[in-house]
Each structure stands twice: as C-alpha cells, then as structure tokens.
XYZ file of N, CA and C in Angstrom:
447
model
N 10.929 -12.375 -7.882
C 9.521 -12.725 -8.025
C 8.717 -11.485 -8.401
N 7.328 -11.861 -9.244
C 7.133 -10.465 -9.429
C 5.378 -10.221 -8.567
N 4.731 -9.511 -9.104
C 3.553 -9.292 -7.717
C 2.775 -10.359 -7.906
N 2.443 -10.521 -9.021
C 1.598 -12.049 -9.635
C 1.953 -13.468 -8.644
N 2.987 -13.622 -8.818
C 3.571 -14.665 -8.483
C 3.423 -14.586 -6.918
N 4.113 -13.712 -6.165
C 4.244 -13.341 -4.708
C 2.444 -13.334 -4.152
N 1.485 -12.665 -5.323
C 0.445 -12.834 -4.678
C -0.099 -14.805 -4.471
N 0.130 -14.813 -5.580
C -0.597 -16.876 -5.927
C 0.229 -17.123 -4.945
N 1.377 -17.177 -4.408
C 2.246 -18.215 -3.620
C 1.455 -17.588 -2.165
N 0.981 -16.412 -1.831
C 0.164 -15.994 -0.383
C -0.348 -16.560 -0.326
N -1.805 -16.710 -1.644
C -3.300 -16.722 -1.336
C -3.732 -17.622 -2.863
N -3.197 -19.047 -2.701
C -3.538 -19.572 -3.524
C -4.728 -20.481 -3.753
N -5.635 -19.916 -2.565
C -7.063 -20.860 -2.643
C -7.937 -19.565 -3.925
N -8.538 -18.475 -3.236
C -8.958 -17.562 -3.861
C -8.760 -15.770 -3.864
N -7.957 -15.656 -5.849
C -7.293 -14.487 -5.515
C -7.931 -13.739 -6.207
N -8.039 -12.386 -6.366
C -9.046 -11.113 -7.137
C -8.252 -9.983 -6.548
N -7.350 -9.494 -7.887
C -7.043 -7.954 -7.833
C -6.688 -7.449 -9.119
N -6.608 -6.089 -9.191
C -6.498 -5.154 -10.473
C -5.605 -4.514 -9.888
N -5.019 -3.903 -11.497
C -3.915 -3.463 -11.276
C -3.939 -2.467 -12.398
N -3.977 -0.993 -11.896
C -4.129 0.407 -12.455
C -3.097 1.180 -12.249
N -2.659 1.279 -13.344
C -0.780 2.059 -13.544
C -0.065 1.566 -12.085
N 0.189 2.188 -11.599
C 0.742 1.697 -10.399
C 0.221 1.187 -8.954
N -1.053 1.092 -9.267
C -2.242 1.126 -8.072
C -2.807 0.123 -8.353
N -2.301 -0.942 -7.032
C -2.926 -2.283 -6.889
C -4.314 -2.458 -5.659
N -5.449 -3.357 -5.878
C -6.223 -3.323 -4.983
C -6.648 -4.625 -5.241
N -7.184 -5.226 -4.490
C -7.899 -7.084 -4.417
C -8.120 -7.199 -3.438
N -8.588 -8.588 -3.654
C -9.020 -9.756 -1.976
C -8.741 -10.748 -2.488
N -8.255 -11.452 -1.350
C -7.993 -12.597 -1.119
C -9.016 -13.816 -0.239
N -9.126 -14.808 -0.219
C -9.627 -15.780 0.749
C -8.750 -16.759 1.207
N -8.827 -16.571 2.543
C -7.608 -17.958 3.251
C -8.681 -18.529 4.601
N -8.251 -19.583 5.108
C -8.617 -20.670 5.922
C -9.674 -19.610 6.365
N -8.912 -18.783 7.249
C -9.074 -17.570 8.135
C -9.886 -16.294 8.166
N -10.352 -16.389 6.672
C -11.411 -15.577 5.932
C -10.376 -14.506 5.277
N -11.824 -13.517 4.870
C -11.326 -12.414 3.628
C -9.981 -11.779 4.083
N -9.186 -11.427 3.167
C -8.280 -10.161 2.876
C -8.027 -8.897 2.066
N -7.534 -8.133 2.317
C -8.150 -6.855 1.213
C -6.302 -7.023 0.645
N -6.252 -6.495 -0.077
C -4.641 -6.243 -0.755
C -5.184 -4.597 -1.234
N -3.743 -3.701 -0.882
C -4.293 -2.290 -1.409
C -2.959 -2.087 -1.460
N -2.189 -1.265 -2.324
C -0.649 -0.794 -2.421
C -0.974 -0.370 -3.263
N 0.928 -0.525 -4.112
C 1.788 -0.310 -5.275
C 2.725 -0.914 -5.867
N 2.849 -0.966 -7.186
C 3.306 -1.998 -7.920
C 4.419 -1.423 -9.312
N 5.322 -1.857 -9.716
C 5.873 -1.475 -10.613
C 7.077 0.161 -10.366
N 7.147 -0.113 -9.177
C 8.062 1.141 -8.486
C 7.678 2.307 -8.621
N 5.969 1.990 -8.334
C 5.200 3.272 -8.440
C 6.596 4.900 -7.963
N 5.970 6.209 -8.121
C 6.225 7.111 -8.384
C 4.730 7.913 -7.681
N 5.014 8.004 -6.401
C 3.530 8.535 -5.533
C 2.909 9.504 -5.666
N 2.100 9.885 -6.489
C 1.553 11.063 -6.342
C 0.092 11.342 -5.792
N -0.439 12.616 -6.050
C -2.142 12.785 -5.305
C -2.890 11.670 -5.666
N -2.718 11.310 -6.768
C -3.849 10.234 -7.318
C -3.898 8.791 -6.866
N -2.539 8.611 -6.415
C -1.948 7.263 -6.137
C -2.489 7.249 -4.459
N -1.954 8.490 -3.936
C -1.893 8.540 -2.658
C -3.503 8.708 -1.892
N -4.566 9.363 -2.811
C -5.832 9.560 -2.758
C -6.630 8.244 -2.735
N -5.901 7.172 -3.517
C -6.832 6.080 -4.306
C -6.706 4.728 -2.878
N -5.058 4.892 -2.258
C -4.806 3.892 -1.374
C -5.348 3.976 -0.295
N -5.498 5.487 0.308
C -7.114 6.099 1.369
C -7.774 5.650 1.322
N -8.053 6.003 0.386
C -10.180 5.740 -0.298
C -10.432 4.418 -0.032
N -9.231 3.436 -0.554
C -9.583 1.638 -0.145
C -9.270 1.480 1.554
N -8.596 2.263 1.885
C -8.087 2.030 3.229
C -9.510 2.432 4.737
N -9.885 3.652 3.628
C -11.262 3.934 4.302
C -12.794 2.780 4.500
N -12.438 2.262 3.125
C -13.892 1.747 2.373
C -13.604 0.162 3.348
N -12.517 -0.367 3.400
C -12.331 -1.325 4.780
C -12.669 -0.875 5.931
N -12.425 0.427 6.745
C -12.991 0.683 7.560
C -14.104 0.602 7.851
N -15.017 1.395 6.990
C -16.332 1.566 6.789
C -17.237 0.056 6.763
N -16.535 -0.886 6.677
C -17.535 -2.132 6.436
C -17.523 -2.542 7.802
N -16.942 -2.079 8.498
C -16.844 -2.464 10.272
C -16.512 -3.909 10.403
N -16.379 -4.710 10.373
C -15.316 -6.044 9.904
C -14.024 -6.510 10.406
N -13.376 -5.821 10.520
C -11.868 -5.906 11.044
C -11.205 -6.658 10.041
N -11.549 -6.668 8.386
C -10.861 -6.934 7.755
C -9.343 -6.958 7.449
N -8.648 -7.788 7.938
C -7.322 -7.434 7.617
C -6.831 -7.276 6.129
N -5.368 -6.202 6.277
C -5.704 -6.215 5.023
C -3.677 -6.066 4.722
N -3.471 -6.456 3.735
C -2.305 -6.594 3.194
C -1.542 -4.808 2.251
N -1.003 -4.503 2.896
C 0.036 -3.432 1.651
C 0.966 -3.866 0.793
N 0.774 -4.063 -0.039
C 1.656 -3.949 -1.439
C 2.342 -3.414 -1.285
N 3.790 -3.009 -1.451
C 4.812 -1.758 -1.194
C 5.929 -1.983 -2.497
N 5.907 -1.285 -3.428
C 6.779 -1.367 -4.315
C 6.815 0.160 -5.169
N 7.162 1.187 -4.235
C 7.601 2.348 -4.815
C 8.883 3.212 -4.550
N 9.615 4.080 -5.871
C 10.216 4.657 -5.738
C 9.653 5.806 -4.926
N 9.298 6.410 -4.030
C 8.575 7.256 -3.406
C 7.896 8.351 -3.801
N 7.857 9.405 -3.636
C 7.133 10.228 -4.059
C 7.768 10.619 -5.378
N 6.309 11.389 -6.131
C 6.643 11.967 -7.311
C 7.192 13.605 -7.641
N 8.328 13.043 -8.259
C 9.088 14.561 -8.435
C 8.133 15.277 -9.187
N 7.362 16.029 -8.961
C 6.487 16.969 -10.016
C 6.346 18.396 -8.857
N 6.546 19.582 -10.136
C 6.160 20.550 -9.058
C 4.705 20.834 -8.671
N 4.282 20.315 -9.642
C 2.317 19.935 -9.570
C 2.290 19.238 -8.486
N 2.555 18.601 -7.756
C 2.513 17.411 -6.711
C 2.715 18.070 -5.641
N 4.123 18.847 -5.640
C 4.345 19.892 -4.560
C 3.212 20.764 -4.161
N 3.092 21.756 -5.432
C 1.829 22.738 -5.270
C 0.684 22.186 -4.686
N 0.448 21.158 -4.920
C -1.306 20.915 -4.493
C -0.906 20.010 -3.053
N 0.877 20.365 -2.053
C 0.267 19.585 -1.120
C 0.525 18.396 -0.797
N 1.673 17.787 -1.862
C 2.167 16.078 -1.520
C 1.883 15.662 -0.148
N 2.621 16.740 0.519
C 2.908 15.919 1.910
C 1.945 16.053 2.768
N 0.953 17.072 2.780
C -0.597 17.197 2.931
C -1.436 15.405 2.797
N -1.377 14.879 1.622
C -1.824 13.695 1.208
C -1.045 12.611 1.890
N 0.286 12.982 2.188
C 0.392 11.464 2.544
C 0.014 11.614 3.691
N 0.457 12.796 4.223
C -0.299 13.455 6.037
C -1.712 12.232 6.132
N -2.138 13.126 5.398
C -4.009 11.901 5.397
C -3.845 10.885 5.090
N -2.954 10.265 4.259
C -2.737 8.446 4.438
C -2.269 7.767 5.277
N -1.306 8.353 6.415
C -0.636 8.102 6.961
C -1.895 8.045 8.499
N -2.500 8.996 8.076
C -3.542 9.018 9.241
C -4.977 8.338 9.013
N -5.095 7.851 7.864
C -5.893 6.997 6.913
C -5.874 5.384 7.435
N -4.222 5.275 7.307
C -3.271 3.899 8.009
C -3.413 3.671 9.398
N -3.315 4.790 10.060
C -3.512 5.022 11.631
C -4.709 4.796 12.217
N -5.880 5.019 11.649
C -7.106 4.634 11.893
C -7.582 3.500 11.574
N -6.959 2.627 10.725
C -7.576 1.527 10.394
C -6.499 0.595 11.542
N -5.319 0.685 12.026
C -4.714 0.008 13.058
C -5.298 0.427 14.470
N -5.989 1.398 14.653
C -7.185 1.945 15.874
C -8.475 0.723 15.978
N -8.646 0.820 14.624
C -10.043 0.138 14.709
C -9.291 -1.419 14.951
N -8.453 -1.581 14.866
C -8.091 -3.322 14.909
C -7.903 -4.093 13.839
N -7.777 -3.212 12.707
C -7.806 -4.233 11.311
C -6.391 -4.818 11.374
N -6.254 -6.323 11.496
C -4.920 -6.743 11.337
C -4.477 -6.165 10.061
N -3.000 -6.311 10.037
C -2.029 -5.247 8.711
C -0.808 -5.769 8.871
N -0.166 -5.780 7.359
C 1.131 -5.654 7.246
C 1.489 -5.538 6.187
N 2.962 -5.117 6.153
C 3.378 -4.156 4.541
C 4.048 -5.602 3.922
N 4.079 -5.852 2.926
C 5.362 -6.532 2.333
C 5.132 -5.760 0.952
N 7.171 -5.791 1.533
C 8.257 -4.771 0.435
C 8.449 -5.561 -1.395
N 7.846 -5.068 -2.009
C 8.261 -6.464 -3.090
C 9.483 -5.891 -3.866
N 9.355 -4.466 -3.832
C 10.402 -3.516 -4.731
C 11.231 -2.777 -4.012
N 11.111 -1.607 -4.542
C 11.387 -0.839 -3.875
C 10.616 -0.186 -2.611
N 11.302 0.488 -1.780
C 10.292 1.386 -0.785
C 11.071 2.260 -0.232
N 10.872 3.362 -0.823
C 11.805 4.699 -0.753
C 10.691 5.699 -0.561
N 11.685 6.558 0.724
C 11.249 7.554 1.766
C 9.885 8.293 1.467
N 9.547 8.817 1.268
C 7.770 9.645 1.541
C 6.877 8.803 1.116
N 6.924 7.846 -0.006
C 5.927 6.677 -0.516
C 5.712 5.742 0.541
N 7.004 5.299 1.280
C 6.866 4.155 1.857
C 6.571 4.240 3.099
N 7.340 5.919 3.999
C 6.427 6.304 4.985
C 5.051 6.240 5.067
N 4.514 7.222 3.982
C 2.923 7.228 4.489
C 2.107 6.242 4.027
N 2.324 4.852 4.196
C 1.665 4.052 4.137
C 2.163 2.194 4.676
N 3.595 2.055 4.047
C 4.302 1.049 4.041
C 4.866 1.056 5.646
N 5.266 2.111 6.080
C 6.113 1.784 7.177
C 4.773 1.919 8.232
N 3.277 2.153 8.092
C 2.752 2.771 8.965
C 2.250 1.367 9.394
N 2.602 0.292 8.673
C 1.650 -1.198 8.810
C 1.910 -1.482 10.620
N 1.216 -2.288 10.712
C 1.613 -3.218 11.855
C 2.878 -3.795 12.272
N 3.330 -4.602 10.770
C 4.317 -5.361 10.457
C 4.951 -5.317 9.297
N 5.888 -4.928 9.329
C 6.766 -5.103 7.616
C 7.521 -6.223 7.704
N 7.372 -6.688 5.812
C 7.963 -7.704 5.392
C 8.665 -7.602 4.303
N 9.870 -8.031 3.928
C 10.343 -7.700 2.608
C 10.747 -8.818 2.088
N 10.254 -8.859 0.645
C 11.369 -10.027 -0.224
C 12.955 -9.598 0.342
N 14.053 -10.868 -0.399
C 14.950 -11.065 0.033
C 15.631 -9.657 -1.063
N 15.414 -9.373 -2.269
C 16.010 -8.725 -3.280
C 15.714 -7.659 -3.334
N 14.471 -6.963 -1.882
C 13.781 -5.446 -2.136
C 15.271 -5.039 -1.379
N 14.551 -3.371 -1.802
C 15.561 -2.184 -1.016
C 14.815 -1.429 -0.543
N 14.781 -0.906 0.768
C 14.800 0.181 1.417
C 15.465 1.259 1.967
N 15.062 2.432 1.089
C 15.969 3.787 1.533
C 15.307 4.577 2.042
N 16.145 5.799 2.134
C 15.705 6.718 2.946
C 15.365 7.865 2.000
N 16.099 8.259 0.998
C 15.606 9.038 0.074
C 16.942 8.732 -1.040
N 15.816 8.263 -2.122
C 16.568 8.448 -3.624
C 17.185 9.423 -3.968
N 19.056 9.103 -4.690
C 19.635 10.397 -4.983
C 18.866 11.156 -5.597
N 18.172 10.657 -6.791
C 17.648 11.733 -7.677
C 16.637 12.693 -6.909
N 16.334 12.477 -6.050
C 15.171 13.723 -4.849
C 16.245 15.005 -4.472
C-alpha cells in the first residue's frame, strides 16, 4: 500500500496533507475530532531540514493547547549520510526531536507511529520509536542500522 492509500483507508471522512520531498504534514477529521499527520514518506533520508521541519509541526500542535492527537508517518531509511549533516550536528537535531516528541507526550497529545516503509535506526529513533504506540504495515522493515551506514 502506498501513503495515499493507507492515509484514505484511516481517515476517509475528511483528509488534507502535502507532501514535500520527503516531508509529510496534514489533518485529518474522524468521529472523534481533528488529527494532525506529521512524518516521512518515500524512505526519506533524514537530515537538518527534514528533522527541523517534523519539530516545528510537532511544536505548532503543542502550542495550540488542544491535545491534538496526532499521527507519525514513518517511512525512512534513517539518517542522511552527508558529512554536512554530521558537521552541523545530526544527532544534536534529532536530540531536539526526540525531545520535541517527548514534550508533546507530557502535554497529553494522544500519538502513534505507523511504519509504512522503512524505519531504520537514527530516523526512526528520534521520532518514530518516541510515539506512544507503534504500528507497522505487514511488508515494513525495521532495523537497527543500514549496512550502507
């Protein structure tokens, strides 16, 4: 199944999301009220920008004081091999997503990850594994770290 599909079969009353290189964000509406959707898509490849952008939505739910629950997308090869990525700090960033994730399960926002792809080690830590609850399609994989790392 691919995210399209997996999303309509969730939230098939009312769905709204975009989808920017590998950086997914939307809402949903069910019986139960709003949902936020915030991840990754297409076996993202995590880097500052990716990892900066899933915060920023993770924050901007906070900030509405709401207890919006909110859904993770999880479909990455994990972090991005770049030595640019290194230098400025990768693990610095997911540090803050991971604690980004942690605060929004403080405040009470219901959460949970579902795996659609992949979800391999530093991508899927600082964000995917930090949910409430993980879920995976039947055909995802989860590792611990890709040979090529």
């Amino acid at each position: 199944m691919n995210t399209e599909q997996v999303l309509n079969a969730l939230f098939p009353d009312q769905l709204k999301y975009e989808i920017d290189g590998y950086f997914i964000k939307g809402q949903a509406t069910t019986v139960q009220g709003d949902v936020r959707i915030i991840g990754t898509v297409n076996s993202a490849p995590i880097n500052q920008d990716i990892a900066i952008k899933i915060a920023d939505e993770i924050l901007d739910v906070i900030r509405l004081g709401e207890k919006t629950p909110v859904v993770f997308i999880v479909d990455t090869q994990g972090q991005a091999l770049s030595r640019t990525d290194e230098v400025l700090c990768l693990n610095r960033t997911f540090a803050h997503l991971a604690s980004c994730v942690d605060l929004l399960r403080r405040e009470q926002h219901p959460n949970f990850s579902l795996i659609l792809g992949e979800a391999v080690s530093g991508g899927f830590l600082s964000y995917g594994l930090m949910a409430n609850e993980i879920y995976a399609l039947d055909e995802s994989q989860v590792k611990v770290m890709d040979l090529n790392a």
